[in-house]
Short mmCIF file of C-alpha atoms in Angstrom, two decimals:
data_model
loop_
_atom_site.label_atom_id
_atom_site.label_comp_id
_atom_site.label_asym_id
_atom_site.label_seq_id
_atom_site.Cartn_x
_atom_site.Cartn_y
_atom_site.Cartn_z
CA MET A 1 -23.05 18.73 -2.42
CA LYS A 2 -20.51 21.51 -2.66
CA THR A 3 -18.80 21.54 -6.05
CA ILE A 4 -15.01 21.57 -5.84
CA HIS A 5 -13.06 22.92 -8.79
CA ARG A 6 -9.51 21.63 -8.95
CA PRO A 7 -6.73 23.83 -10.25
CA GLY A 8 -5.91 22.60 -13.73
CA TRP A 9 -9.38 21.26 -14.55
CA GLN A 10 -9.71 21.03 -18.34
CA PRO A 11 -13.14 19.58 -19.24
CA VAL A 12 -12.36 19.41 -22.96
CA ILE A 13 -9.85 16.61 -22.32
CA LEU A 14 -12.62 14.36 -21.04
CA ARG A 15 -14.53 14.80 -24.29
CA GLN A 16 -11.38 14.09 -26.28
CA HIS A 17 -10.90 10.77 -24.48
CA ARG A 18 -14.51 9.77 -25.06
CA GLU A 19 -14.29 10.57 -28.75
CA ALA A 20 -10.95 8.78 -29.04
CA HIS A 21 -12.70 5.66 -27.73
CA GLY A 22 -15.47 6.09 -30.30
CA LEU A 23 -18.19 6.49 -27.67
CA THR A 24 -21.35 8.55 -27.73
CA LEU A 25 -22.45 10.17 -24.48
CA GLU A 26 -25.06 7.43 -24.02
CA ALA A 27 -22.53 4.65 -24.68
CA ALA A 28 -20.00 6.23 -22.33
CA GLY A 29 -22.69 6.36 -19.64
CA ASP A 30 -23.46 2.66 -20.10
CA GLN A 31 -19.80 1.75 -19.81
CA LEU A 32 -19.28 3.98 -16.76
CA ARG A 33 -22.11 2.18 -14.96
CA GLN A 34 -20.68 -1.20 -15.94
CA VAL A 35 -17.13 -0.41 -14.85
CA ALA A 36 -18.36 1.02 -11.54
CA SER A 37 -20.44 -2.08 -10.85
CA ARG A 38 -17.58 -4.38 -11.80
CA HIS A 39 -15.24 -2.69 -9.34
CA GLY A 40 -17.68 -2.39 -6.47
CA LEU A 41 -17.99 1.39 -6.71
CA THR A 42 -21.15 3.39 -6.17
CA ALA A 43 -22.78 3.21 -9.58
CA PRO A 44 -23.25 6.70 -11.05
CA ALA A 45 -26.43 7.62 -12.90
CA ALA A 46 -24.19 8.58 -15.83
CA ASN A 47 -26.98 9.92 -18.02
CA PHE A 48 -25.96 11.87 -21.09
CA GLN A 49 -26.98 15.21 -19.51
CA THR A 50 -24.57 14.69 -16.62
CA LEU A 51 -21.72 13.56 -18.87
CA TRP A 52 -22.36 16.54 -21.14
CA ALA A 53 -22.17 18.86 -18.12
CA HIS A 54 -18.84 17.29 -17.14
CA GLU A 55 -17.42 17.79 -20.61
CA GLN A 56 -18.69 21.36 -20.85
CA GLY A 57 -17.24 22.28 -17.48
CA SER A 58 -20.50 23.29 -15.82
CA VAL A 59 -20.32 20.44 -13.27
CA TYR A 60 -17.12 19.07 -11.76
CA PRO A 61 -17.33 15.25 -11.55
CA GLY A 62 -17.64 13.84 -8.04
CA PRO A 63 -15.26 11.21 -6.67
CA HIS A 64 -17.31 8.22 -7.89
CA TYR A 65 -17.46 9.64 -11.41
CA ARG A 66 -13.74 10.42 -11.49
CA ARG A 67 -12.80 6.91 -10.39
CA ALA A 68 -15.11 5.39 -13.00
CA TYR A 69 -13.76 7.67 -15.75
CA CYS A 70 -10.18 6.71 -14.85
CA LEU A 71 -11.02 3.01 -14.99
CA LEU A 72 -12.95 3.34 -18.23
CA TYR A 73 -10.28 5.31 -20.07
CA GLN A 74 -7.31 3.61 -18.33
CA ALA A 75 -5.86 6.92 -17.24
CA ASN A 76 -5.33 8.88 -14.05
CA GLU A 77 -6.94 12.15 -12.99
CA PRO A 78 -4.25 14.54 -14.32
CA THR A 79 -4.27 12.75 -17.68
CA LEU A 80 -8.04 13.19 -17.92
CA GLY A 81 -7.75 16.88 -17.10
CA PHE A 82 -9.45 16.72 -13.70
CA ARG A 83 -6.59 18.43 -11.87
CA LEU A 84 -2.92 19.30 -11.90
CA PRO A 85 -0.54 16.46 -11.03
CA LEU A 86 1.09 16.28 -7.63
CA PRO A 87 4.86 16.85 -7.56
CA GLY A 88 6.45 13.76 -9.06
CA GLU A 89 3.11 12.25 -10.08
CA ILE A 90 3.24 10.58 -13.46
CA THR A 91 0.56 11.96 -15.77
CA GLU A 92 0.43 8.90 -17.97
CA VAL A 93 -0.31 5.36 -16.87
CA GLU A 94 3.23 4.03 -16.88
CA ASN A 95 2.50 0.34 -17.24
CA SER A 96 0.60 0.16 -20.49
CA ILE A 97 -1.65 -2.86 -20.15
CA SER A 98 -0.94 -3.95 -23.72
CA ASP A 99 2.79 -4.10 -22.95
CA LEU A 100 2.46 -6.41 -19.96
CA PRO A 101 3.06 -10.17 -20.20
CA GLN A 102 0.05 -12.22 -21.20
CA PRO A 103 -1.34 -14.81 -18.75
CA THR A 104 0.40 -17.63 -20.60
CA ASP A 105 3.80 -15.98 -20.15
CA PRO A 106 5.90 -17.82 -17.51
CA ALA A 107 6.88 -14.41 -16.10
CA THR A 108 3.28 -13.64 -15.12
CA ASP A 109 3.75 -13.88 -11.36
CA ASN A 110 6.93 -11.82 -11.46
CA ALA A 111 5.24 -9.18 -13.60
CA ALA A 112 2.35 -8.96 -11.14
CA ALA A 113 4.73 -8.66 -8.20
CA GLN A 114 6.63 -5.89 -9.99
CA VAL A 115 3.44 -3.92 -10.66
CA ILE A 116 2.47 -4.18 -6.99
CA GLU A 117 5.89 -3.07 -5.82
CA GLN A 118 5.98 -0.11 -8.22
CA THR A 119 2.54 1.04 -7.10
CA LEU A 120 3.46 1.01 -3.43
CA LEU A 121 6.68 2.89 -4.13
CA LYS A 122 4.78 5.55 -6.07
CA VAL A 123 2.29 6.25 -3.30
CA SER A 124 4.71 6.04 -0.37
CA GLY A 125 8.12 6.97 -1.80
CA ALA A 126 11.37 5.03 -1.68
CA PRO A 127 11.84 3.06 1.57
CA SER A 128 13.27 5.37 4.23
CA ASN A 129 13.29 2.96 7.17
CA ALA A 130 13.47 -0.74 7.88
CA GLU A 131 9.78 -1.00 8.77
CA GLN A 132 8.68 0.55 5.48
CA ASN A 133 10.94 -1.73 3.47
CA ALA A 134 9.70 -4.73 5.46
CA LEU A 135 6.03 -3.95 4.75
CA LEU A 136 6.68 -3.48 1.03
CA ASN A 137 8.43 -6.85 0.97
CA ARG A 138 5.64 -8.50 2.94
CA VAL A 139 2.95 -7.25 0.55
CA VAL A 140 4.80 -8.67 -2.44
CA ASP A 141 5.56 -11.81 -0.43
CA ALA A 142 1.84 -12.20 0.34
CA TRP A 143 1.08 -12.05 -3.36
CA ARG A 144 3.57 -14.85 -3.97
CA ARG A 145 2.19 -16.81 -1.01
CA ARG A 146 -1.23 -16.82 -2.63
CA HIS A 147 0.48 -18.54 -5.53
CA GLY A 148 2.19 -21.20 -3.43
CA GLN A 149 5.22 -19.37 -2.05
CA GLY A 150 6.00 -16.81 0.64
CA SER A 151 6.38 -16.63 4.41
CA PRO A 152 3.65 -17.94 6.74
CA LYS A 153 4.49 -15.39 9.46
CA PRO A 154 1.43 -13.15 10.11
CA ILE A 155 1.50 -9.36 10.13
CA LEU A 156 -0.79 -6.77 11.69
CA THR A 157 -1.13 -3.65 9.52
CA LEU A 158 -2.75 -0.53 10.95
CA VAL A 159 -4.03 1.92 8.33
CA GLY A 160 -4.85 5.25 9.96
CA GLY A 161 -5.90 8.68 8.77
CA TYR A 162 -8.50 11.37 9.19
CA ALA A 163 -12.10 10.97 8.08
CA GLY A 164 -12.34 10.98 4.29
CA SER A 165 -8.60 10.51 3.78
CA GLY A 166 -8.99 7.30 1.76
CA LYS A 167 -7.76 4.86 4.40
CA THR A 168 -10.62 2.41 3.86
CA GLU A 169 -10.10 2.27 0.10
CA PHE A 170 -6.34 1.85 0.51
CA SER A 171 -6.94 -0.92 3.05
CA ARG A 172 -9.20 -2.70 0.57
CA PHE A 173 -6.48 -2.38 -2.05
CA LEU A 174 -3.93 -4.02 0.27
CA SER A 175 -6.41 -6.77 1.08
CA ASP A 176 -7.13 -7.36 -2.61
CA ILE A 177 -3.43 -7.90 -3.24
CA THR A 178 -2.46 -9.87 -0.17
CA GLY A 179 -5.56 -11.79 0.85
CA TRP A 180 -5.09 -10.52 4.41
CA ALA A 181 -8.25 -10.03 6.48
CA PHE A 182 -9.68 -6.53 6.06
CA LEU A 183 -11.26 -5.20 9.26
CA ASP A 184 -12.96 -1.81 9.12
CA LYS A 185 -13.78 -0.23 12.47
CA ASP A 186 -17.05 1.30 11.37
CA SER A 187 -18.33 -1.88 9.75
CA LEU A 188 -17.47 -3.93 12.83
CA THR A 189 -18.73 -1.60 15.53
CA ARG A 190 -21.14 1.02 14.13
CA ALA A 191 -24.36 -0.75 15.15
CA MET A 192 -23.03 -1.41 18.65
CA VAL A 193 -21.72 2.15 19.01
CA GLU A 194 -25.00 3.74 17.97
CA ARG A 195 -27.06 1.57 20.33
CA LEU A 196 -24.65 2.18 23.20
CA LEU A 197 -24.72 5.95 22.71
CA VAL A 198 -28.52 5.94 22.78
CA SER A 199 -28.55 3.80 25.93
CA LEU A 200 -26.23 6.34 27.56
CA GLY A 201 -28.57 9.18 26.64
CA GLY A 202 -26.48 10.48 23.75
CA ASP A 203 -26.79 11.04 20.02
CA PRO A 204 -26.24 7.81 18.04
CA HIS A 205 -24.15 9.74 15.51
CA ASP A 206 -21.95 11.51 18.07
CA ARG A 207 -18.24 11.12 17.43
CA HIS A 208 -16.87 14.22 19.14
CA THR A 209 -18.30 14.71 22.65
CA GLU A 210 -16.74 13.56 25.88
CA LEU A 211 -19.43 10.89 26.21
CA TYR A 212 -18.27 9.19 23.03
CA LEU A 213 -14.57 9.79 23.58
CA SER A 214 -14.44 8.48 27.15
CA GLU A 215 -17.23 5.90 27.34
CA VAL A 216 -17.64 4.47 23.85
CA ARG A 217 -14.50 4.96 21.79
CA PRO A 218 -12.26 2.76 24.01
CA LEU A 219 -14.72 -0.13 23.64
CA GLU A 220 -14.92 0.44 19.89
CA TYR A 221 -11.17 0.10 19.45
CA ARG A 222 -11.02 -2.82 21.87
CA CYS A 223 -13.50 -4.73 19.68
CA LEU A 224 -11.42 -3.95 16.61
CA MET A 225 -8.13 -5.07 18.17
CA GLU A 226 -9.57 -8.26 19.66
CA THR A 227 -11.08 -9.21 16.31
CA ALA A 228 -7.67 -8.67 14.73
CA PHE A 229 -5.98 -10.92 17.28
CA ASP A 230 -8.57 -13.64 16.70
CA ASN A 231 -7.33 -13.70 13.11
CA LEU A 232 -3.65 -13.40 13.96
CA LYS A 233 -3.79 -16.27 16.45
CA VAL A 234 -4.75 -18.65 13.65
CA GLY A 235 -2.05 -17.31 11.35
CA THR A 236 -4.19 -14.91 9.31
CA SER A 237 -2.65 -11.49 8.76
CA ALA A 238 -5.00 -8.54 9.31
CA ILE A 239 -5.40 -5.01 8.00
CA LEU A 240 -7.18 -2.62 10.37
CA SER A 241 -8.80 0.51 8.95
CA ALA A 242 -9.57 3.17 11.57
CA PRO A 243 -8.50 6.75 12.31
CA PHE A 244 -6.09 5.67 15.09
CA ILE A 245 -5.55 9.38 15.82
CA ALA A 246 -4.93 9.09 19.56
CA GLU A 247 -3.21 5.72 19.29
CA LEU A 248 -0.62 6.70 16.70
CA ALA A 249 0.09 9.95 18.55
CA ASP A 250 1.20 7.82 21.52
CA PRO A 251 4.56 6.09 20.93
CA ASP A 252 4.07 4.07 24.11
CA TRP A 253 0.82 2.60 22.77
CA VAL A 254 2.52 1.56 19.54
CA CYS A 255 5.46 0.14 21.50
CA ARG A 256 3.17 -1.94 23.71
CA LEU A 257 1.32 -3.26 20.66
CA THR A 258 4.58 -4.09 18.89
CA ASN A 259 5.91 -5.93 21.94
CA ARG A 260 2.66 -7.85 22.38
CA CYS A 261 2.78 -8.94 18.76
CA ALA A 262 6.50 -9.77 18.82
CA ALA A 263 5.90 -12.13 21.74
CA ARG A 264 3.51 -14.06 19.48
CA GLY A 265 5.72 -13.99 16.39
CA ILE A 266 3.63 -11.30 14.68
CA ASP A 267 5.04 -8.34 12.75
CA VAL A 268 3.47 -4.87 12.95
CA ALA A 269 3.28 -2.18 10.27
CA VAL A 270 1.77 1.29 10.64
CA VAL A 271 0.48 3.13 7.56
CA TRP A 272 -0.75 6.72 7.61
CA VAL A 273 -2.91 7.95 4.72
CA ARG A 274 -2.31 11.64 4.11
CA CYS A 275 -4.92 13.78 2.36
CA ASP A 276 -5.75 17.45 1.86
CA PRO A 277 -8.77 19.00 3.65
CA GLU A 278 -10.63 19.83 0.44
CA SER A 279 -10.50 16.23 -0.79
CA MET A 280 -11.46 14.90 2.63
CA ARG A 281 -14.51 17.13 2.71
CA GLU A 282 -15.49 16.03 -0.78
CA TYR A 283 -15.39 12.36 0.20
CA ILE A 284 -17.20 12.98 3.49
CA GLU A 285 -19.97 14.83 1.67
CA PHE A 286 -20.18 12.11 -0.94
CA ARG A 287 -20.62 9.23 1.50
CA GLY A 288 -23.32 11.13 3.39
CA ALA A 289 -22.87 9.29 6.69
CA PRO A 290 -24.90 10.69 9.62
CA ARG A 291 -21.85 10.36 11.88
CA ASP A 292 -20.14 13.07 9.80
CA ALA A 293 -22.86 15.70 10.29
CA TRP A 294 -21.03 17.53 13.07
CA LYS A 295 -17.81 17.67 11.05
CA LEU A 296 -19.56 19.21 8.05
CA ASP A 297 -21.60 21.64 10.13
CA ASN A 298 -18.47 22.78 11.95
CA TRP A 299 -15.90 22.25 9.22
CA GLN A 300 -13.50 25.07 10.05
CA THR A 301 -13.49 24.15 13.72
CA TYR A 302 -12.94 20.50 12.84
CA VAL A 303 -10.16 21.13 10.31
CA SER A 304 -8.34 23.52 12.63
CA GLY A 305 -7.66 20.58 14.92
CA LEU A 306 -6.10 18.42 12.20
CA ASN A 307 -2.46 18.18 11.18
CA THR A 308 -2.61 17.38 7.48
CA GLU A 309 0.97 18.41 6.74
CA THR A 310 2.85 15.71 8.65
CA SER A 311 2.38 12.10 9.69
CA PRO A 312 2.51 10.67 13.21
CA SER A 313 6.05 9.84 14.23
CA THR A 314 4.95 6.24 14.76
CA ALA A 315 3.96 5.73 11.10
CA HIS A 316 6.27 3.46 9.11
CA ILE A 317 4.79 4.46 5.75
CA THR A 318 2.91 7.57 4.63
CA VAL A 319 0.61 7.07 1.64
CA ASP A 320 0.15 10.33 -0.22
CA ASN A 321 -3.53 10.48 -1.15
CA ARG A 322 -3.75 14.22 -1.66
CA LEU A 323 -6.29 14.91 -4.42
CA GLY A 324 -7.13 11.19 -4.38
CA ALA A 325 -3.92 10.28 -6.21
CA ALA A 326 -3.15 7.06 -4.32
CA ILE A 327 -6.65 5.63 -4.68
CA SER A 328 -6.66 6.39 -8.40
CA LEU A 329 -3.34 4.57 -8.76
CA ALA A 330 -4.70 1.64 -6.75
CA ASP A 331 -7.63 1.36 -9.17
CA GLN A 332 -5.24 1.32 -12.12
CA THR A 333 -3.11 -1.36 -10.47
CA ARG A 334 -6.15 -3.59 -9.90
CA GLU A 335 -6.97 -3.32 -13.60
CA THR A 336 -3.40 -4.12 -14.59
CA LEU A 337 -3.28 -7.18 -12.36
CA LYS A 338 -6.57 -8.46 -13.75
CA ARG A 339 -5.18 -8.27 -17.25
CA ILE A 340 -1.96 -10.02 -16.27
CA LEU A 341 -3.71 -12.85 -14.46
CA ALA A 342 -6.95 -13.17 -16.42
#
């Protein structure tokens, strides 16, 4: 995999954190594997040679290592010296876990709700429209509902973004908090899509030719939307993770969906996950999915067709995941909530 060096990478800081925790390279490796397994991440090999290479600066840690390091040391990427912070990004974990209310504190639920709200504000900015404010309130409300309060009205949340942008991880984060159904397009339809492409005489991993775009893609999204409505009809809110490139570029499509949902008493929220091309490529290379082969083989052609600077006009919230910042913050928030509610 291509090694990506971030501006601001300071390997010595990683060693300083390990030593401050009193860990040898072998012990740090053991704990990295444990924390990755506990959080459902791809478990890194984390042998002492690899960790030594990270600390010496000869190998830049991949995304799975960086997430595990951040969880282990309770810090974000800029704090660990992996990169420079984004504008306005806090370089220290603001909510020190030791300062949060203990589970026996009667303010536990309120503390958890506050952590969730602060996290969403950090990754998406202060509410700039009614839809954004409504979604933020609904996420916190869903947390309270899981504890016996909140509104029963369902909501359909679309989480879109380019391949490797972090939309699936952010969708999982929302689902963790809210308990809403998490529906990933690839998980739901990949087997069907691959078999259908073969039956039509195509490549099972094709995601860019006219055959896929005209004959297969519409059915793929239809399956996703119908599965969502099966949940919504029984009062279960749903989070859909898919690129939604063509859909969110079409205000009429979003309007029709909103009207269809409104007629059934269902709210709609549209989230766009923004990411930089370098980070997207890193994640695409890391996951190693055959369906991404064309993108990687024709990267410049692929990237030239993307607009990574702005969000679709139909998006209610833009999550800033450049350099993986939003996903790192989501990991920290999960840890904080576990400590509050343990």
